[in-house]
Coordinates of N, CA and C in Angstrom, one line a residue:
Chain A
X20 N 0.9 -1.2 0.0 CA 0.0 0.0 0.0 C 0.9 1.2 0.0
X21 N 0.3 2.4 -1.0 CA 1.4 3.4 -1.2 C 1.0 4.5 0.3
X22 N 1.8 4.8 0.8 CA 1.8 5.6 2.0 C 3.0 6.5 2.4
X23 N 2.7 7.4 3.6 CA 3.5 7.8 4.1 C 3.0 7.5 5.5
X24 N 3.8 7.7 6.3 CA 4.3 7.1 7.8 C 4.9 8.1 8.7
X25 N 4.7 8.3 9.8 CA 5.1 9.0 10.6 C 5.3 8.6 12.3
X26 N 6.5 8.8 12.9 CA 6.3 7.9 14.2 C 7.4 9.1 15.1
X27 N 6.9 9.2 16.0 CA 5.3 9.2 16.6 C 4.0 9.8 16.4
X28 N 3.4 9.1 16.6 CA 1.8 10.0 16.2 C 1.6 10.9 17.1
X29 N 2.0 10.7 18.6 CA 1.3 11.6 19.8 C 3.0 11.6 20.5
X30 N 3.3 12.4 21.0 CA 4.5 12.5 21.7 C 4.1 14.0 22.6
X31 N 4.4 14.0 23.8 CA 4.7 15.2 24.9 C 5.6 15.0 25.5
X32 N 6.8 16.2 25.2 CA 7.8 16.5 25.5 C 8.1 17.7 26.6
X33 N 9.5 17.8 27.3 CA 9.4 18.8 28.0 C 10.5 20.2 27.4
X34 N 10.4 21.5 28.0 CA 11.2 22.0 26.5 C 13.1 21.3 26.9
X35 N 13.6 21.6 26.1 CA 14.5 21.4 25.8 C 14.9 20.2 25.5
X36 N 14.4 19.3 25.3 CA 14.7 17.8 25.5 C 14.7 17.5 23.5
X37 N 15.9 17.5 23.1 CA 15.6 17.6 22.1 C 15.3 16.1 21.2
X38 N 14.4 15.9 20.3 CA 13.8 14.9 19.4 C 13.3 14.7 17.9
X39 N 13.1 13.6 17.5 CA 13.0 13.6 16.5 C 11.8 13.0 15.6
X40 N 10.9 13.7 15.1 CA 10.0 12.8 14.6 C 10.4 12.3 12.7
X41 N 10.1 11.5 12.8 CA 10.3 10.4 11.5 C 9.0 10.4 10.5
X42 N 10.1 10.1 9.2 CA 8.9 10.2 8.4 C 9.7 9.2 7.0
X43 N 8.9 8.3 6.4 CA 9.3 7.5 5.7 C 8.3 7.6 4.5
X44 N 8.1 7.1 3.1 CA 7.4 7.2 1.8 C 7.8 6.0 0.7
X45 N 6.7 5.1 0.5 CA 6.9 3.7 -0.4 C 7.1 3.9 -2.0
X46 N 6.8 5.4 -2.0 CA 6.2 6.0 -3.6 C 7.5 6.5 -4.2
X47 N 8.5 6.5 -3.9 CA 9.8 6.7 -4.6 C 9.5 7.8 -4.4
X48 N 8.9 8.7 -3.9 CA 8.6 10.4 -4.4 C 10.4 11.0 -4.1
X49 N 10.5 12.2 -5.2 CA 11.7 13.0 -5.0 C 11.4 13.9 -3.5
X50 N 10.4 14.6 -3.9 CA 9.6 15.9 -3.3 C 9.3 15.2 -1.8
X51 N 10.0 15.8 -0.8 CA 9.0 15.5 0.7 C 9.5 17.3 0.9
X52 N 8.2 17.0 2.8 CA 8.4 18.1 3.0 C 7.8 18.3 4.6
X53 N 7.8 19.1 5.6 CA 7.1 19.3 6.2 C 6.6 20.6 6.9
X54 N 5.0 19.6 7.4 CA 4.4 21.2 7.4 C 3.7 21.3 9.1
X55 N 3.8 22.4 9.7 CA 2.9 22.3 11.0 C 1.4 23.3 10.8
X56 N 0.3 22.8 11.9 CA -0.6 23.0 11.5 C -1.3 23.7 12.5
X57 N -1.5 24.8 12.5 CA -1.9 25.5 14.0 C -3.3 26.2 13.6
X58 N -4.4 26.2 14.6 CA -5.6 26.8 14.4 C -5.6 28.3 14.1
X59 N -6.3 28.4 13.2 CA -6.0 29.4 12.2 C -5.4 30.4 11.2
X60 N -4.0 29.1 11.5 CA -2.8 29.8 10.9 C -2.9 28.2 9.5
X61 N -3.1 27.9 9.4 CA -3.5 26.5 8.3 C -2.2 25.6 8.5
X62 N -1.8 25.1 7.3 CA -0.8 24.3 7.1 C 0.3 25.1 6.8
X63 N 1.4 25.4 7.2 CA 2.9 26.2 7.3 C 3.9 25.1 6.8
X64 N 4.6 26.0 5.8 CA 5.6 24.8 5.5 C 7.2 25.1 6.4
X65 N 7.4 24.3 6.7 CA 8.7 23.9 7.5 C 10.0 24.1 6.5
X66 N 9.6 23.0 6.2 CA 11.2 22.3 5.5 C 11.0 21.6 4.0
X67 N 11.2 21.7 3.0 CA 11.5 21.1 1.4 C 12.7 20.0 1.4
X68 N 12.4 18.9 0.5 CA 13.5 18.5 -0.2 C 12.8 18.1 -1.1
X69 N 13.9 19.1 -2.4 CA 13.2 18.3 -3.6 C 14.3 17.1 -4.4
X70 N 15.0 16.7 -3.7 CA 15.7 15.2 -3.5 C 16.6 14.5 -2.9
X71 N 17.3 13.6 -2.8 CA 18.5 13.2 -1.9 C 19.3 14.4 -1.7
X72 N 19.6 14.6 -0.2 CA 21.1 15.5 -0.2 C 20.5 17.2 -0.7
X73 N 19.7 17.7 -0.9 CA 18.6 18.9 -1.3 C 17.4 19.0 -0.7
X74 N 18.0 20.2 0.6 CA 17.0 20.4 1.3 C 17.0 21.9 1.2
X75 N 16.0 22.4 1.9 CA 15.7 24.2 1.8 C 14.6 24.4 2.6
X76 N 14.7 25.8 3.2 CA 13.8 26.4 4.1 C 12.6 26.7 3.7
X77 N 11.3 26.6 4.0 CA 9.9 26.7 4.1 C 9.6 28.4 4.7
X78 N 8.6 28.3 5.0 CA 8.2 29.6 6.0 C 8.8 29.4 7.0
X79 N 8.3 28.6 7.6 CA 8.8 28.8 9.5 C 9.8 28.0 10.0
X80 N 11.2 27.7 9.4 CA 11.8 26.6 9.6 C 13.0 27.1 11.2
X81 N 12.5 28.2 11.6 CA 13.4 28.3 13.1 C 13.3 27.4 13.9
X82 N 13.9 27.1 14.6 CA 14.1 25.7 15.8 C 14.1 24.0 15.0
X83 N 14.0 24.1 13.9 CA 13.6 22.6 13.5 C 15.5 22.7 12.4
X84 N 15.3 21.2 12.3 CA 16.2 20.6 11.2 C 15.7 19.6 10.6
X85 N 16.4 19.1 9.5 CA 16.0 18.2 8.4 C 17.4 17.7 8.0
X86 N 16.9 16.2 7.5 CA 18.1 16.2 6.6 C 17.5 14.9 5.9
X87 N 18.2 14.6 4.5 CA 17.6 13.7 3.4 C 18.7 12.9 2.8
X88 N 18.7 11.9 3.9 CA 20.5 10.6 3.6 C 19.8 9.9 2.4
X89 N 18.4 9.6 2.7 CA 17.9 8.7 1.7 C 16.5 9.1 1.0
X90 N 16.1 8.6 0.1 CA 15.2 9.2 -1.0 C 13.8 9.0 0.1
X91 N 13.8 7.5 0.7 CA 12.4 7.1 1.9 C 12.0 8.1 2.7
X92 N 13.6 9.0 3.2 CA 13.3 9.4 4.5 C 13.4 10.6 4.9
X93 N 12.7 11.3 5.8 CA 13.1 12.5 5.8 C 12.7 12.9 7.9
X94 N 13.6 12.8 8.1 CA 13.4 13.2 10.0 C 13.6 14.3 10.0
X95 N 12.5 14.5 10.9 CA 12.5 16.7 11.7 C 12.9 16.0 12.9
X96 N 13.9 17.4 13.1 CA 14.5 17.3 14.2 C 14.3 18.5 15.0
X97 N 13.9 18.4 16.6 CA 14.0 19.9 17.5 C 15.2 19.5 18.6
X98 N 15.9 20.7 18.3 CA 17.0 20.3 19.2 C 17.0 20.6 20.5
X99 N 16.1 22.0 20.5 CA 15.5 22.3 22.0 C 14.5 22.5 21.6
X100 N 13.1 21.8 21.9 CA 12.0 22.1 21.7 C 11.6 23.1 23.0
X101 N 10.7 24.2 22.0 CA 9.9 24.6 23.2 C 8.0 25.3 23.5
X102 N 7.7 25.6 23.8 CA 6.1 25.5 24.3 C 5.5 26.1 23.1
X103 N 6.3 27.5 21.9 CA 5.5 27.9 20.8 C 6.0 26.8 19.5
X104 N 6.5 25.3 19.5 CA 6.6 24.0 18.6 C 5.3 23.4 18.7
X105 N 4.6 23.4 19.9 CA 3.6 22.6 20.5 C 2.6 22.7 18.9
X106 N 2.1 21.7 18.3 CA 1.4 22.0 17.5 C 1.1 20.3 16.4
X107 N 0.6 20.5 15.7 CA 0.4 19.3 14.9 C 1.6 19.3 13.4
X108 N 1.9 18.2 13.5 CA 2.9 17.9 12.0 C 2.6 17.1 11.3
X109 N 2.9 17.4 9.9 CA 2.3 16.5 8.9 C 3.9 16.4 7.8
X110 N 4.3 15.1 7.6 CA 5.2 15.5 6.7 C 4.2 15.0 5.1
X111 N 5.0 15.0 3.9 CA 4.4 14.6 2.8 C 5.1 14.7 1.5
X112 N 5.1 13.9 0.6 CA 5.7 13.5 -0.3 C 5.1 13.5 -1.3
X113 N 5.8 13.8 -3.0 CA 5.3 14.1 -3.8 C 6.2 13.8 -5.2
X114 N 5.5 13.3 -6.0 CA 6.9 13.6 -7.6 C 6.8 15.2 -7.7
X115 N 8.1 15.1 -8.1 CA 8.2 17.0 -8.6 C 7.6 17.0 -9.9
X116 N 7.4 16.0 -10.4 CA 6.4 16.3 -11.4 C 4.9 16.8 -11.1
X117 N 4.9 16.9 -10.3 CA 3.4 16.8 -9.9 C 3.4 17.1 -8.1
X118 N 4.0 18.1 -7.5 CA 4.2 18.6 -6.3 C 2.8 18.6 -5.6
X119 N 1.5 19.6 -6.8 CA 0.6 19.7 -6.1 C -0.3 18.8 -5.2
X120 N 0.3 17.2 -6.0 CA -0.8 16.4 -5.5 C 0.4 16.0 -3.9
X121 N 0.2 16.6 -2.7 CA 1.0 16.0 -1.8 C 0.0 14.9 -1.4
X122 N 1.0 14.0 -0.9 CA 0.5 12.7 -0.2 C 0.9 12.7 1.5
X123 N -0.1 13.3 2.1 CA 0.4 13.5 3.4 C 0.2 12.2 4.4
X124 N 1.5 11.9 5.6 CA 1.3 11.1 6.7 C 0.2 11.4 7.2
X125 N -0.4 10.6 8.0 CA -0.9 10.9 9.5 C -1.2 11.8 10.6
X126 N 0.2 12.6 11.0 CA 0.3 13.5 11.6 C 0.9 13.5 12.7
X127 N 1.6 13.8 13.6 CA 2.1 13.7 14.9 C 2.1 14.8 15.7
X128 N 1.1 14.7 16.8 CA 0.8 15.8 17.5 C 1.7 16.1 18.6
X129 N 2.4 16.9 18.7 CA 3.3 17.0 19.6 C 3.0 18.4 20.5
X130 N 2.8 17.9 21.6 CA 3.1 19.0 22.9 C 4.2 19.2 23.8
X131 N 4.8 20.7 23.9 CA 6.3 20.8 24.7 C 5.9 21.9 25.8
X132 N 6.0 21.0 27.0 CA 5.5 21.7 28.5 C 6.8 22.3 28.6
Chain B
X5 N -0.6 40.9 5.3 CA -1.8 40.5 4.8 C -1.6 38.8 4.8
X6 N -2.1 37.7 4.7 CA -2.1 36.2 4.4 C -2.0 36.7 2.8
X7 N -1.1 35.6 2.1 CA -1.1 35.0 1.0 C -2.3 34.7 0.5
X8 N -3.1 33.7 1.3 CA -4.3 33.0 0.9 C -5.2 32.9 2.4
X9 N -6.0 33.6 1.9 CA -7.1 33.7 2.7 C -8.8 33.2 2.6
X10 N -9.5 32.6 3.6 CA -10.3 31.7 3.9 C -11.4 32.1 4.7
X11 N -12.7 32.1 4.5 CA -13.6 32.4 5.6 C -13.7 31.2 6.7
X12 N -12.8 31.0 7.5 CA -12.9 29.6 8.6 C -14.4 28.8 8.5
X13 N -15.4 29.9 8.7 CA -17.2 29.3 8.7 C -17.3 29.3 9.9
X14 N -17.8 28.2 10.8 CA -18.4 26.9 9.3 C -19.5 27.6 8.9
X15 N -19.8 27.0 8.3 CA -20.5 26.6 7.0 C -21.3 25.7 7.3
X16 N -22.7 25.5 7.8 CA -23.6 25.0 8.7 C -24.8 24.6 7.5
X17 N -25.2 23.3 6.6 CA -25.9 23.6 5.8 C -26.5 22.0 5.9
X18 N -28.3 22.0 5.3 CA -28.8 20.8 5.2 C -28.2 20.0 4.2
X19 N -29.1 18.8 4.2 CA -28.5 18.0 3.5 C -29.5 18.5 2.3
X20 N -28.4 18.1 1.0 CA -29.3 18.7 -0.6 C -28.7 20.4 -0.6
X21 N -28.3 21.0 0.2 CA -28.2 22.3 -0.1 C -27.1 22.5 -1.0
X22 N -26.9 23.8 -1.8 CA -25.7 23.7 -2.2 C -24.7 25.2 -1.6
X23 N -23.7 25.2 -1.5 CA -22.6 25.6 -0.6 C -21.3 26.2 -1.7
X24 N -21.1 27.5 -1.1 CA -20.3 27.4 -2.3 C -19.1 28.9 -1.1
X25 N -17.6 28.1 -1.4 CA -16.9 28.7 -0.6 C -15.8 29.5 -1.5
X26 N -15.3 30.5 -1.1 CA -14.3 31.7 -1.9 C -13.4 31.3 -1.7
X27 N -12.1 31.7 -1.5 CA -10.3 31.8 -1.3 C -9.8 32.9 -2.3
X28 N -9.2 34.0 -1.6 CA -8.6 35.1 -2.1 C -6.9 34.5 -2.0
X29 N -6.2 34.8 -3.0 CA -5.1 35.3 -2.6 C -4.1 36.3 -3.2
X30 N -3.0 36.8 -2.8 CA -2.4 38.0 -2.8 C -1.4 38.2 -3.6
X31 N -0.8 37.2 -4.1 CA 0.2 37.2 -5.1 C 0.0 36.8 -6.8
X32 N 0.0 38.3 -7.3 CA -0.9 38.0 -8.4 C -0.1 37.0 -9.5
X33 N 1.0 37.1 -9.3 CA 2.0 36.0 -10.0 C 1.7 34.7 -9.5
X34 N 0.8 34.0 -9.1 CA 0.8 32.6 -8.6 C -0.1 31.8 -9.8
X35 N 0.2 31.2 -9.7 CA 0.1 29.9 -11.3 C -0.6 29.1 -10.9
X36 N -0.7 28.2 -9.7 CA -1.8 26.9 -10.1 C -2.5 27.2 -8.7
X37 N -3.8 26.5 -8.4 CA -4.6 26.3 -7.9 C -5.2 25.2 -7.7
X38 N -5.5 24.9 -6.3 CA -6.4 23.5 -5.9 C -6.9 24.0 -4.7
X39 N -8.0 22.6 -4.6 CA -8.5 22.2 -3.5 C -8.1 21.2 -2.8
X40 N -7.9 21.2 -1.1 CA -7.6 20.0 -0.6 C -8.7 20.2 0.6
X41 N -8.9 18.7 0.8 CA -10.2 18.2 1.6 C -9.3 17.4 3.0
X42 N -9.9 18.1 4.5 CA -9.2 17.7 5.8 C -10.1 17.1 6.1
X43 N -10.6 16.2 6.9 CA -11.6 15.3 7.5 C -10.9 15.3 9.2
X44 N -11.9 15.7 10.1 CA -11.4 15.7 11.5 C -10.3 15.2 11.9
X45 N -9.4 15.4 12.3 CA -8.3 14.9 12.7 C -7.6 13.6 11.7
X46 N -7.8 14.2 10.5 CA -7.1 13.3 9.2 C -6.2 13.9 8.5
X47 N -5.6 13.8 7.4 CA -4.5 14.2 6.7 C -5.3 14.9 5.6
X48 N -4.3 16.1 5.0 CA -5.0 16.5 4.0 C -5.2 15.8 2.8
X49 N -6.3 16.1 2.1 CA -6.2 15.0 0.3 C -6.4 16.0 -0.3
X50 N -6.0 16.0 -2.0 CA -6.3 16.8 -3.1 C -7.5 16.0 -3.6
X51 N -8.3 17.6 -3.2 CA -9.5 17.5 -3.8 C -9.6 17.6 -5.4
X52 N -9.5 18.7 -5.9 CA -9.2 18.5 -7.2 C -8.8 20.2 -7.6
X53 N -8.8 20.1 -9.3 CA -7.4 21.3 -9.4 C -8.7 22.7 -10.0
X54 N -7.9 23.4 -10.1 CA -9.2 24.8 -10.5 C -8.2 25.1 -11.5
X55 N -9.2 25.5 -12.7 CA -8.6 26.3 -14.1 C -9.4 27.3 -14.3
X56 N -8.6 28.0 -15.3 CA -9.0 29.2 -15.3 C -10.7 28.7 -16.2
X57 N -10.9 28.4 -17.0 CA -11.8 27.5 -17.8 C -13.2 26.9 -16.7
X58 N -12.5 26.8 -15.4 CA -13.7 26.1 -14.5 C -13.2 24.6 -15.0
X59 N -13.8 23.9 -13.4 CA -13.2 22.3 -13.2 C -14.1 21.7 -12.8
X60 N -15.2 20.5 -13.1 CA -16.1 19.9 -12.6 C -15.7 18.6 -12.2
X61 N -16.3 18.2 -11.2 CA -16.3 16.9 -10.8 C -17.1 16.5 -10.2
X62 N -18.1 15.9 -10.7 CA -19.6 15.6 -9.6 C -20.3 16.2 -9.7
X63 N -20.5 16.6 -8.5 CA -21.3 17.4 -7.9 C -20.2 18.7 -7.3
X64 N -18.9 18.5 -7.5 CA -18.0 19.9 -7.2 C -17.7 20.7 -8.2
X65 N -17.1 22.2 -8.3 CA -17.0 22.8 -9.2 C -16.2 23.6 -8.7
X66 N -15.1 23.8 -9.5 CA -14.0 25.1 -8.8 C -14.0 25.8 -10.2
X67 N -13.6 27.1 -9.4 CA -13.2 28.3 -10.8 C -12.0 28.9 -10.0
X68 N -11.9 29.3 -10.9 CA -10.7 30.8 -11.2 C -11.3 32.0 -11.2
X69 N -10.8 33.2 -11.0 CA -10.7 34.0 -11.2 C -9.6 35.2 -11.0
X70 N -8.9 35.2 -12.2 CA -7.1 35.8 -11.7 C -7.7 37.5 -12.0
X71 N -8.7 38.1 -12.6 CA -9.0 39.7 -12.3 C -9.0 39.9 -10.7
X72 N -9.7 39.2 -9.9 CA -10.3 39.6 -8.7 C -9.3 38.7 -7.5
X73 N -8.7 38.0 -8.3 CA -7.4 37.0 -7.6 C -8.5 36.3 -6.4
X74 N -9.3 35.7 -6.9 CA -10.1 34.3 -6.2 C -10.5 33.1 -6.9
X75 N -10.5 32.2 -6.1 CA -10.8 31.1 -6.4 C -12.2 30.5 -5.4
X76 N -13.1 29.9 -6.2 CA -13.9 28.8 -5.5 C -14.6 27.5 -5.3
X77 N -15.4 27.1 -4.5 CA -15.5 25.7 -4.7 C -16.8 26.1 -4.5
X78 N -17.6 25.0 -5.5 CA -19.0 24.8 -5.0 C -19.4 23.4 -5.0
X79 N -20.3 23.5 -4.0 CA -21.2 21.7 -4.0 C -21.9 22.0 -4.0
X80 N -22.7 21.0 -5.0 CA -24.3 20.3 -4.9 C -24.5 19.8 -4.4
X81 N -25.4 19.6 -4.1 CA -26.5 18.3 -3.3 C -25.8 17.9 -1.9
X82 N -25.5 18.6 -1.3 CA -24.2 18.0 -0.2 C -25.1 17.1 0.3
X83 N -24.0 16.4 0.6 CA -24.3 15.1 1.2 C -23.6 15.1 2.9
X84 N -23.9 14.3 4.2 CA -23.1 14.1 5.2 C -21.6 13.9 5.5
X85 N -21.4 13.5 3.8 CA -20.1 12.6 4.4 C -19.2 14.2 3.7
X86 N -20.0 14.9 3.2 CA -19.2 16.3 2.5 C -18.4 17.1 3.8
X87 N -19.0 16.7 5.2 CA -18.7 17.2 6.4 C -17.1 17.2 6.4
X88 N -16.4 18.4 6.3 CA -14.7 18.4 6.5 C -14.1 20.0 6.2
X89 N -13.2 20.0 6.6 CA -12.7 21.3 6.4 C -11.9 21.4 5.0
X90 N -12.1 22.5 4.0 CA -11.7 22.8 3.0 C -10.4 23.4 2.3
X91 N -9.4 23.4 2.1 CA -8.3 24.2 2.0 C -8.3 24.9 0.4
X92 N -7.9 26.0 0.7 CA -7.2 26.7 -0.7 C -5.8 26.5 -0.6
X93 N -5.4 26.0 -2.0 CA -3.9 25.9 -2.0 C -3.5 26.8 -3.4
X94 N -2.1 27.3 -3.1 CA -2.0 27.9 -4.2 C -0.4 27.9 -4.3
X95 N -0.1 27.3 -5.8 CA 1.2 27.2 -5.8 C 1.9 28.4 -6.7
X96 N 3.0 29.8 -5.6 CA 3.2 30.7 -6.6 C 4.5 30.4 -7.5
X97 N 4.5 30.8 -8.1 CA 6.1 30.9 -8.9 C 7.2 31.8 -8.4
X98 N 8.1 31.0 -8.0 CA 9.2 32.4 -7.1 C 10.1 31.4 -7.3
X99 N 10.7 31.4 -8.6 CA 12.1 30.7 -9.0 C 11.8 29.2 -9.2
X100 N 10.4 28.8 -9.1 CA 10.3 27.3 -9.6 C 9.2 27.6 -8.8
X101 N 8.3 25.8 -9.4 CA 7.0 25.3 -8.9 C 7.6 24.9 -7.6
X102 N 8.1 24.8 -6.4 CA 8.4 23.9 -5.4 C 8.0 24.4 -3.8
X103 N 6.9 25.0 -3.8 CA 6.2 25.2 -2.6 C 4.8 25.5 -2.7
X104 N 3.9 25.6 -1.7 CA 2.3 25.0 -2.0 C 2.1 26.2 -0.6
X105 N 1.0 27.2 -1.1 CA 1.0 28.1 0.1 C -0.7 27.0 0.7
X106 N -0.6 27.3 1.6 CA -1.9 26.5 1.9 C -2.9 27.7 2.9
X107 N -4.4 28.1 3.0 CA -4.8 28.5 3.5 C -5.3 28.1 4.7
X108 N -6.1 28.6 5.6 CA -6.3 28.2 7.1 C -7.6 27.3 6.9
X109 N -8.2 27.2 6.0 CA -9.7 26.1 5.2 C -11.0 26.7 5.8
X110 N -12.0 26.0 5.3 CA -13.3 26.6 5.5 C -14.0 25.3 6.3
X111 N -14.7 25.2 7.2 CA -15.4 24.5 8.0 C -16.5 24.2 7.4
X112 N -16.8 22.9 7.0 CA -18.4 22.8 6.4 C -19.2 21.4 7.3
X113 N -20.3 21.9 7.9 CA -20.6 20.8 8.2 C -22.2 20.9 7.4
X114 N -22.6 19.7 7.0 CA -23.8 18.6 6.6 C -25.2 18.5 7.6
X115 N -25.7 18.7 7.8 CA -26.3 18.2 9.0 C -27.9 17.2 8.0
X116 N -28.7 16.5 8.8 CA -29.7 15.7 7.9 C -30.9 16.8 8.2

């Protein structure tokens, strides 16, 4: 089944404790990316890679990292997370042929007390 | 100002009604347009794409309009399961196709 994957789904952290949520894709996609989701502010993009080793900043990429060893994978990283991170993540993947159609994970809701 | 802006709603309508929601956005250079469909606590899907020409599918219908820089969706016959929040997406051109602004979506609920 073609998907994308994200782990953890629910995680609460305390600030500074720094972590990583994961994100993997079965569809060969070049294009991943991630985005956070806050009430009334919609979907925010974080972080781009439009392929191995080719990553780039989004709107709000302060406090987070990324990196792209392999085409499946793409981990967000907070190194100090802190209480304005608190929010929902969605990563997603896509052919750069066709960016618009993203194929988004699940989501991992993360709270940082 | 938002990029791409949304009337949150909701959008409170029987079943059979038809519903029909706007998305402005601000960058008159922006090139493609869609819809994506959120379902409570689910992931977003592409609903489907808007042209300047108008886009049908079903019972949905998006347009264009690059004078007034909006876009919209309409439904027929809503149905229950139409219940989900709506997003405007809009992909601008600023050195390549390779980002997707996404709006804050519209709230629609179904009721019987």
């Amino acid at each position: 089944e073609a998907q994308v994957t994200q782990n953890p789904r629910y995680l609460i952290t305390v600030t500074g404790k720094k972590l990583t949520v994961t994100c993997s894709q079965n569809m060969n996609h070049e294009y991943m990316s991630w985005y956070r989701q806050d009430p009334g502010l919609g979907l925010r993009q974080i972080y781009y890679s439009m392929n191995v080793e080719v990553t780039d900043k989004g709107d709000v990429p302060e406090g987070y990292k990324v990196s792209r060893k392999e085409k499946r994978n793409f981990p967000l990283i907070l190194e100090s997370p802190s209480p304005n991170q608190t929010s929902l993540y969605f990563c997603a993947s896509s052919s750069t042929l066709a960016i618009y159609e993203q194929y988004f994970g699940p989501g991992t809701r993360l709270t940082v007390t | 100002r938002k990029e791409v802006e949304q009337d949150p709603g909701p959008f409170n309508v029987p079943e059979g009604a038809t519903v029909a929601f706007n998305c402005t956005y601000s960058n008159s250079a922006s090139q493609s347009f869609f819809w994506y469909r959120q379902d409570c606590r689910k992931e977003p899907k592409l609903l489907m794409s808007v042209y300047s020409s108008g886009n049908e599918d079903g019972r949905f219908t998006a347009q264009l309009n690059r004078a007034s820089q909006y876009i919209s969706l309409l439904i027929r016959d809503s149905k229950l399961s139409d219940s989900a929040t709506y997003l405007c997406v809009v992909i601008p051109f600023s050195g390549g196709y390779n980002k997707l602004i996404f709006g804050a979506g519209t709230r629609l609920a179904v009721h019987p």
